[in-house]
Short mmCIF file of C-alpha atoms in Angstrom, two decimals:
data_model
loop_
_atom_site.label_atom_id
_atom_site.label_comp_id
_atom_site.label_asym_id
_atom_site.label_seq_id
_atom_site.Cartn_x
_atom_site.Cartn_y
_atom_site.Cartn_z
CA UNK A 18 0.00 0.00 0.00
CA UNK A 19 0.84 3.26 -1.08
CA UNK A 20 -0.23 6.74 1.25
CA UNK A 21 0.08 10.23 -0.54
CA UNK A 22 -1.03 12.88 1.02
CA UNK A 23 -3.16 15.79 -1.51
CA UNK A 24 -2.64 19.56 -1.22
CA UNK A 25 -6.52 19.64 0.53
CA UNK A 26 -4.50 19.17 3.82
CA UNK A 27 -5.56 21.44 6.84
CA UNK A 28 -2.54 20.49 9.03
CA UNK A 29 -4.57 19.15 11.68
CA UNK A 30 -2.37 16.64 12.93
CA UNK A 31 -4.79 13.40 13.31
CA UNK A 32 -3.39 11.79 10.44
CA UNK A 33 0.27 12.29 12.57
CA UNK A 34 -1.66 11.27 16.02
CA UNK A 35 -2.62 8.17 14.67
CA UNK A 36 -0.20 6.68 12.73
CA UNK A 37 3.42 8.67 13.11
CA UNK A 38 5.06 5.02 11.46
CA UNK A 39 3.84 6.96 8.26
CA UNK A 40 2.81 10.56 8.84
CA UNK A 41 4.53 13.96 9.75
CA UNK A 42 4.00 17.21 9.54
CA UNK A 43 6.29 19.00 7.07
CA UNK A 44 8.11 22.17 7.96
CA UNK A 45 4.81 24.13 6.24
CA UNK A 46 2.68 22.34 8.59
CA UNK A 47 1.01 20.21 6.61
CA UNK A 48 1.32 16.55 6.66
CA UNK A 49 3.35 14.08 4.64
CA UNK A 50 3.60 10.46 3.78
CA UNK A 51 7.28 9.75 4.95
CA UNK A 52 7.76 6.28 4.43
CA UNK A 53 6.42 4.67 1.23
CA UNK A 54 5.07 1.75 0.67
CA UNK A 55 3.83 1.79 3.96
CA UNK A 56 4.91 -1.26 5.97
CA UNK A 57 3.11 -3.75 6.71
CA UNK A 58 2.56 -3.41 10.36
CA UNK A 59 1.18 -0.11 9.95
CA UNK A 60 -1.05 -0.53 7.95
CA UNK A 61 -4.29 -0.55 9.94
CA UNK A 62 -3.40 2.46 11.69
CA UNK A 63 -2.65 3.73 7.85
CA UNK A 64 -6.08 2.62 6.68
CA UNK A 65 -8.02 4.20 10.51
CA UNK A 66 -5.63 7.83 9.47
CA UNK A 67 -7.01 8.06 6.00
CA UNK A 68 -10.75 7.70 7.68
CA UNK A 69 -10.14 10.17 10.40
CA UNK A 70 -8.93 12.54 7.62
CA UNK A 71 -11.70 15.48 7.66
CA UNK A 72 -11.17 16.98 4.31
CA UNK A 73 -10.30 13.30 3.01
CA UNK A 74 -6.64 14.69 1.92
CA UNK A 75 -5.20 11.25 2.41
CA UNK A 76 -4.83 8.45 -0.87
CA UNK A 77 -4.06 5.15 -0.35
CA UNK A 78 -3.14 2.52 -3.34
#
């Protein structure tokens, strides 16, 4: 699985609260996909970020 995270972001932070294995925010406070593909062990907390998104900014492949 792949996470990219679109320009829509609000730099809210959940998608960082929940899963930091694959999110962080950048130094324009918005949040990035760091590690790609994600690994394996995160990806439930990868799948449960994307969800909590509230302007649905986050893609997963």
């Amino acid at each position: 699985m792949f996470a990219t995270v679109t320009s829509d972001c609000i730099g809210c932070g959940a998608c960082e609260a929940i899963c930091p294995q694959v999110f962080r925010m950048n130094s324009y406070e918005i949040a990035e996909a760091y590690i790609n593909p994600v690994p394996q062990a995160a990806e439930a907390s990868t799948k449960e970020a994307a969800k909590s998104c509230p302007v649905a900014a986050i893609i997963l492949e």
